[in-house]
CSV table of C-alpha atoms in Angstrom, one decimal:
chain,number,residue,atom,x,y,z
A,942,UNK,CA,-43.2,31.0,-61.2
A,943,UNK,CA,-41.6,31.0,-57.8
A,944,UNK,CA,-40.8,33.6,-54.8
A,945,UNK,CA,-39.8,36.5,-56.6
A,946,UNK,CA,-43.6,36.1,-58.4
A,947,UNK,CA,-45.1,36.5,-55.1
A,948,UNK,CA,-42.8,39.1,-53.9
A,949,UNK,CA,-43.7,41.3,-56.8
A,950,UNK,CA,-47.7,40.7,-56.1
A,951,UNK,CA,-50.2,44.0,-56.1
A,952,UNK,CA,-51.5,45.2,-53.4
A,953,UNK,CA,-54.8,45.7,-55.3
A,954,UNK,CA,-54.3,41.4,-56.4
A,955,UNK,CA,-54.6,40.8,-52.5
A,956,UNK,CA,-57.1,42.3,-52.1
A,957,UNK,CA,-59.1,40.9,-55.0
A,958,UNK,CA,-58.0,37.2,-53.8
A,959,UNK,CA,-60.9,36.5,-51.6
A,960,UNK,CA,-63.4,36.9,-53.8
A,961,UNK,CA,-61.7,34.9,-56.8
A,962,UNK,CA,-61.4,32.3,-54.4
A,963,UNK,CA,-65.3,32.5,-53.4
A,964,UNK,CA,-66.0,32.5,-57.2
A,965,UNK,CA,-63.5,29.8,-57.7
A,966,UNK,CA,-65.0,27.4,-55.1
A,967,UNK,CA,-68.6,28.4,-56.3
A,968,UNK,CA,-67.6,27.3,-59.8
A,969,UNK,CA,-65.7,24.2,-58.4
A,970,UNK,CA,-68.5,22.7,-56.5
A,971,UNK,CA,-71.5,23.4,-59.4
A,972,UNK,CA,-69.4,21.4,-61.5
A,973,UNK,CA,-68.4,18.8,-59.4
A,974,UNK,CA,-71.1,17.8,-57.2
A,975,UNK,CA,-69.4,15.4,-53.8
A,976,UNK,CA,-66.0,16.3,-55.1
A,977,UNK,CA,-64.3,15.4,-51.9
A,978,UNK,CA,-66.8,11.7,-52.1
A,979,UNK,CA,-69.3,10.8,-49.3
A,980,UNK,CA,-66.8,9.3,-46.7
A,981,UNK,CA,-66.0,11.6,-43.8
A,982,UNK,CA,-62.6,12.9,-43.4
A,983,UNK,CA,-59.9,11.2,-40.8
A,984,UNK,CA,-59.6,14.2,-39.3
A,985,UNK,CA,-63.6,14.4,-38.9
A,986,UNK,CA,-63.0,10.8,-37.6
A,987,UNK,CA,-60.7,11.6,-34.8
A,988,UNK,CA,-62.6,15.3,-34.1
A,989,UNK,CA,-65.7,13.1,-33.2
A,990,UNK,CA,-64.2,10.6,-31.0
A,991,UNK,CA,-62.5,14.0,-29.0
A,992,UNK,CA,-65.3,15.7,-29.1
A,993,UNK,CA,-67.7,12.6,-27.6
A,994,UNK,CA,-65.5,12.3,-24.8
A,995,UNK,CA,-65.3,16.0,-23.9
A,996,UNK,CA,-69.3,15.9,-23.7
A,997,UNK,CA,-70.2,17.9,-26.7
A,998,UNK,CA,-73.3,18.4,-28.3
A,999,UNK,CA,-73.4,21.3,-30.1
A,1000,UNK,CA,-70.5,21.3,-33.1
A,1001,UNK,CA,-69.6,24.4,-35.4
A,1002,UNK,CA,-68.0,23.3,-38.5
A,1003,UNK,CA,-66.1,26.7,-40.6
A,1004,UNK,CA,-65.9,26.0,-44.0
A,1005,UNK,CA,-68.4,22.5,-44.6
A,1006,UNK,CA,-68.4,22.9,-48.2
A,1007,UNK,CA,-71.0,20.3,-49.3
A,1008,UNK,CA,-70.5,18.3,-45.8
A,1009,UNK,CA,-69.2,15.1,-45.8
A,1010,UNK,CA,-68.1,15.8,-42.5
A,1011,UNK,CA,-71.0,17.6,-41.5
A,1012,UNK,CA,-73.1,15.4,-42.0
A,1013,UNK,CA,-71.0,13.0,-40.3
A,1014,UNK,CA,-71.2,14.6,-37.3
A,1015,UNK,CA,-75.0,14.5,-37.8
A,1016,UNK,CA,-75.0,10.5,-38.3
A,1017,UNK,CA,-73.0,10.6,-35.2
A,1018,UNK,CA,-75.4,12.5,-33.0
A,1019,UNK,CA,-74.0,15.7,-33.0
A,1020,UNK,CA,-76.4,18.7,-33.6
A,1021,UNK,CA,-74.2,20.5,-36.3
A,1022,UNK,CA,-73.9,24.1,-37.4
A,1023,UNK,CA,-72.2,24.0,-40.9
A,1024,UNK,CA,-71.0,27.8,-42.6
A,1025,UNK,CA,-69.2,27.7,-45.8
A,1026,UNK,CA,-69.0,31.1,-48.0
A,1027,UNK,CA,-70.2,29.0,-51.0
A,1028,UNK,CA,-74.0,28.6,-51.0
A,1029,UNK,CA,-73.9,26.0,-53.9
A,1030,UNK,CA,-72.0,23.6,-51.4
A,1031,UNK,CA,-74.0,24.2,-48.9
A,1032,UNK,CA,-76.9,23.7,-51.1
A,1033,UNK,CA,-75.8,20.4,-51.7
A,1034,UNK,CA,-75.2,19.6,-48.1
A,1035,UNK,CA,-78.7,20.2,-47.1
A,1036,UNK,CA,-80.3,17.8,-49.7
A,1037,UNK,CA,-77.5,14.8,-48.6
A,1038,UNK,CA,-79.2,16.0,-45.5
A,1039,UNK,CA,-83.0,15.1,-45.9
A,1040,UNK,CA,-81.5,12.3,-47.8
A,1041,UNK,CA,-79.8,10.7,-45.3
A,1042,UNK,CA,-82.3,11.5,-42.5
A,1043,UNK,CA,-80.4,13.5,-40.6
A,1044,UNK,CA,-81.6,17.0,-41.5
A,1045,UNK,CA,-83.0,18.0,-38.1
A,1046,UNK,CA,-79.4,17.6,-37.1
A,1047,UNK,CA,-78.3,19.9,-38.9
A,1048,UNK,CA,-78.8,23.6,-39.6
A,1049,UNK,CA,-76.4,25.8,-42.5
A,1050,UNK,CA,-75.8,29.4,-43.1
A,1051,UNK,CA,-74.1,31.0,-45.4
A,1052,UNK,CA,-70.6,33.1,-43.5
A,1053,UNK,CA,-67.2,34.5,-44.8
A,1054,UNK,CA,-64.5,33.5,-41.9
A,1055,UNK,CA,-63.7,36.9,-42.3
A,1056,UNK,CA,-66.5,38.7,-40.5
A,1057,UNK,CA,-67.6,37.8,-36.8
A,1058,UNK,CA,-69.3,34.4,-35.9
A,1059,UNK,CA,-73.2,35.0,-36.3
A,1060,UNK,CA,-73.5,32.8,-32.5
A,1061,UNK,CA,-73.7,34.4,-29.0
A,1062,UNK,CA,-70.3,33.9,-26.6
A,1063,UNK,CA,-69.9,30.3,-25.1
A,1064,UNK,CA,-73.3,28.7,-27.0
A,1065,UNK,CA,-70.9,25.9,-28.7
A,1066,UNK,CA,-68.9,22.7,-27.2
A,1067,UNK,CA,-66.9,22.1,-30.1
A,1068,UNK,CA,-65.5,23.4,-33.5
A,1069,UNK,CA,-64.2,21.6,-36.2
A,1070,UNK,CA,-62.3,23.1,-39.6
A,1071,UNK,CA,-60.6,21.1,-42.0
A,1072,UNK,CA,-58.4,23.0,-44.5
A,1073,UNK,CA,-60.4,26.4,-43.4
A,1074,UNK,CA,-57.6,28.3,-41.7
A,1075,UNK,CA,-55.0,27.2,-44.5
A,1076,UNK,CA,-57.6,29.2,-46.9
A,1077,UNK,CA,-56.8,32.2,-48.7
A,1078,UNK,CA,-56.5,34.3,-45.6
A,1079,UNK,CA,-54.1,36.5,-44.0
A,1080,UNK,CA,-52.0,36.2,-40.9
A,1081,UNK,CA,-54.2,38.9,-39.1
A,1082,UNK,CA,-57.5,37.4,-40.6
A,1083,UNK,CA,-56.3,33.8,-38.8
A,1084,UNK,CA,-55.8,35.1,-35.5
A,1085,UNK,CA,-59.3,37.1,-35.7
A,1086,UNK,CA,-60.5,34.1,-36.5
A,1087,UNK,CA,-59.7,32.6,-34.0
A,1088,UNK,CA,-59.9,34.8,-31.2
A,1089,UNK,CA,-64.0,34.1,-32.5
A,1090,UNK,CA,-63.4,30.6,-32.0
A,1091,UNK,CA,-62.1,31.3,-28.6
A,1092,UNK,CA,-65.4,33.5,-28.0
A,1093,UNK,CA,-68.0,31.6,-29.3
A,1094,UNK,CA,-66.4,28.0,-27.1
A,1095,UNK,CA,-67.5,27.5,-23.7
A,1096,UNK,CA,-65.4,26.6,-21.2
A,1097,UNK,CA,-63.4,23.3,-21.3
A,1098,UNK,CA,-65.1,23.4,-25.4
A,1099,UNK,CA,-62.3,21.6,-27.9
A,1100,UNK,CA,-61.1,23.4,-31.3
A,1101,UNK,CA,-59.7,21.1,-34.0
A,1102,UNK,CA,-58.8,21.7,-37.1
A,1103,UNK,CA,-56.0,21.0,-39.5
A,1104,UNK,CA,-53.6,23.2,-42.1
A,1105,UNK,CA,-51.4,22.5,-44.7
A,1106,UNK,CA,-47.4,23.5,-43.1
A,1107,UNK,CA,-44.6,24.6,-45.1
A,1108,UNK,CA,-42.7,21.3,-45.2
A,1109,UNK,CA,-45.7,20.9,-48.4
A,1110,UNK,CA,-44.6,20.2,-51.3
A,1111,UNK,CA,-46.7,23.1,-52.9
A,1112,UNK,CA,-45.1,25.5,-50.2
A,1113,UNK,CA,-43.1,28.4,-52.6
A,1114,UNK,CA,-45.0,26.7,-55.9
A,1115,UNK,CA,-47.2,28.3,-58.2
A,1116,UNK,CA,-48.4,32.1,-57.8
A,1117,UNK,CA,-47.0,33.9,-54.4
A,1118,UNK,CA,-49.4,36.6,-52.9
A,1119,UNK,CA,-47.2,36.9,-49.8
A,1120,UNK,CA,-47.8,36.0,-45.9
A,1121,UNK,CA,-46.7,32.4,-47.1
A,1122,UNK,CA,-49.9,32.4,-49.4
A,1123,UNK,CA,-49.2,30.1,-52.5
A,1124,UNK,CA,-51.7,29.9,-55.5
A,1125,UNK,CA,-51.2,26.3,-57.3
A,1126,UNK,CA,-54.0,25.3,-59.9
A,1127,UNK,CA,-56.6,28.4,-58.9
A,1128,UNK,CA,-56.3,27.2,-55.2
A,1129,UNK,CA,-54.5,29.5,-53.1
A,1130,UNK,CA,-53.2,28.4,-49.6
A,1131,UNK,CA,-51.6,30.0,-47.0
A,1132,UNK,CA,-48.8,27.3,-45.5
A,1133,UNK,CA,-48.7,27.4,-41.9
A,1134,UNK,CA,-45.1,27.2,-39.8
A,1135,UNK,CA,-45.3,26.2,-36.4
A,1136,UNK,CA,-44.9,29.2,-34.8
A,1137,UNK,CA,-48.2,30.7,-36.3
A,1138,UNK,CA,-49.3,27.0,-34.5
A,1139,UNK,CA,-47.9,28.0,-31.8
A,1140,UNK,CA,-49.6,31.9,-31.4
A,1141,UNK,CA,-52.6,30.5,-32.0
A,1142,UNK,CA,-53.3,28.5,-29.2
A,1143,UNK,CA,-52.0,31.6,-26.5
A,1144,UNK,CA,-54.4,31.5,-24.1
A,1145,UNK,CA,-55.7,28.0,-24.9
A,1146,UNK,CA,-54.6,24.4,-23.9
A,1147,UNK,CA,-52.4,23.4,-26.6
A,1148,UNK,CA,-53.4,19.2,-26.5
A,1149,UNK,CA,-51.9,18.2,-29.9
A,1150,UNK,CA,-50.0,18.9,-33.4
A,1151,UNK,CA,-50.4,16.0,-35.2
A,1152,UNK,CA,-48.4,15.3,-38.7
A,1153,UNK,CA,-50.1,13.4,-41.4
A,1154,UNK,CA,-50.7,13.2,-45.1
A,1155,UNK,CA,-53.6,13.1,-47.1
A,1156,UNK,CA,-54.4,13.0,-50.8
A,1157,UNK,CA,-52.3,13.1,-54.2
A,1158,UNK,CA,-48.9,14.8,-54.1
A,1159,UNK,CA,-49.3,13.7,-50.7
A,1160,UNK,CA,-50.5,16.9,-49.0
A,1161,UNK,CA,-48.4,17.5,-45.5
A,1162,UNK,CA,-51.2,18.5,-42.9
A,1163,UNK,CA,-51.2,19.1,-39.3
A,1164,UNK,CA,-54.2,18.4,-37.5
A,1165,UNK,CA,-54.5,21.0,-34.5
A,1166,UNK,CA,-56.3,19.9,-30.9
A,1167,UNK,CA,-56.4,23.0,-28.5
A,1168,UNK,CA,-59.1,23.5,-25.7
A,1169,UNK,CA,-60.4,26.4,-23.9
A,1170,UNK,CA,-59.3,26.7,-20.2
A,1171,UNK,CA,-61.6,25.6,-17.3
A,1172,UNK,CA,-61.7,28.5,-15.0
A,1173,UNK,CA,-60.4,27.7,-11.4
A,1174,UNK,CA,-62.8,28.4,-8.7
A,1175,UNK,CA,-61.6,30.6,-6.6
């Protein structure tokens, strides 16, 4: 299995990835409940700490899963909006919720990245995705993404999140389904260079790209720290 694999994908394979991933994840969180364990993410960590010192209140997380960070952000005060396309994690996010005593902190819905935000323009200080954008979605669906971020941030409101980048060891293993999409264990990723880093943050305050590792293999992440400009009075 290598590039040529992914070279030779159908078109008609692309477009059934999205939803073998949703049924993937759905399947991978009903049989392991807290896969990702009860301790908040260093990412989530760091996200807080920014976000407390820009003044936020109101966080949108993009892809919670079943919340470890999420609910993080609840312990720490935040008043949290968690989406995930997966109900089942969400499900499981919302009793660690009531049992942790932070439920009126938080509220879920159910949202594929793929459509528009379900929140008015500029009604959020801070958004927070940890593996989201490195998800089984393509180039164009990243950028609409977030060009929502963008929309739904008020001004001077902070963006981080964090990818997996091609200097990965999994980057070119596995199943290819092109746009640097790699499918490795029934998880596909799309590996981001630093030029999609780059195009992403047109238009916003580019504050840091931050290399780290995380997990078995070790995964090569970078976590992402951008902020919407402050107008100018005139």
């Amino acid at each position: 299995m290598g590039a040529e694999k992914g070279l030779g994908m159908s078109e008609g394979g692309r477009e059934r990835l999205p939803e073998t991933q949703r049924e993937h994840w759905q399947q991978t969180y009903g049989e392991h409940p807290r896969m990702y364990g009860e301790e908040p993410s260093a990412p989530a960590v760091h996200a807080a700490a920014v976000f407390r010192a820009a003044g936020a209140h109101a966080v949108l997380e993009l892809g919670a899963g079943h919340g470890r960070d999420a609910l993080y952000f609840a312990r720490e005060g935040f008043s949290v909006l968690a989406t995930d396309f997966s109900p089942v994690g969400l499900e499981q996010l919302c009793a660690a919720g009531a049992a942790q005593q932070v439920a009126e902190q938080l509220t879920t819905a159910v949202h594929d990245v793929r459509e528009p935000l379900p929140l008015a323009d500029a009604s959020v200080d801070a958004v927070f995705a940890h593996m989201l954008l490195c998800m089984a979605l393509s180039t164009p669906e990243i950028r609409s993404l977030v060009a929502e971020v963008r929309r739904v941030l008020r001004p001077g409101g902070v963006f981080v999140y964090t990818v997996r980048h091609t200097a990965d060891a999994h980057y070119r293993a596995g199943t290819g389904h092109g746009d640097d999409i790699w499918e490795h264990g029934g998880f596909a990723v799309h590996f981001f260079s630093r030029d999609l880093v780059d195009a992403l943050a047109e238009g916003w305050s580019l504050e840091e790209v931050h290399a780290f590792e995380e997990g078995g293999l070790p995964r090569k992440l970078w976590r992402i720290t951008q902020t919407v400009p402050v107008p100018v009075p005139a």
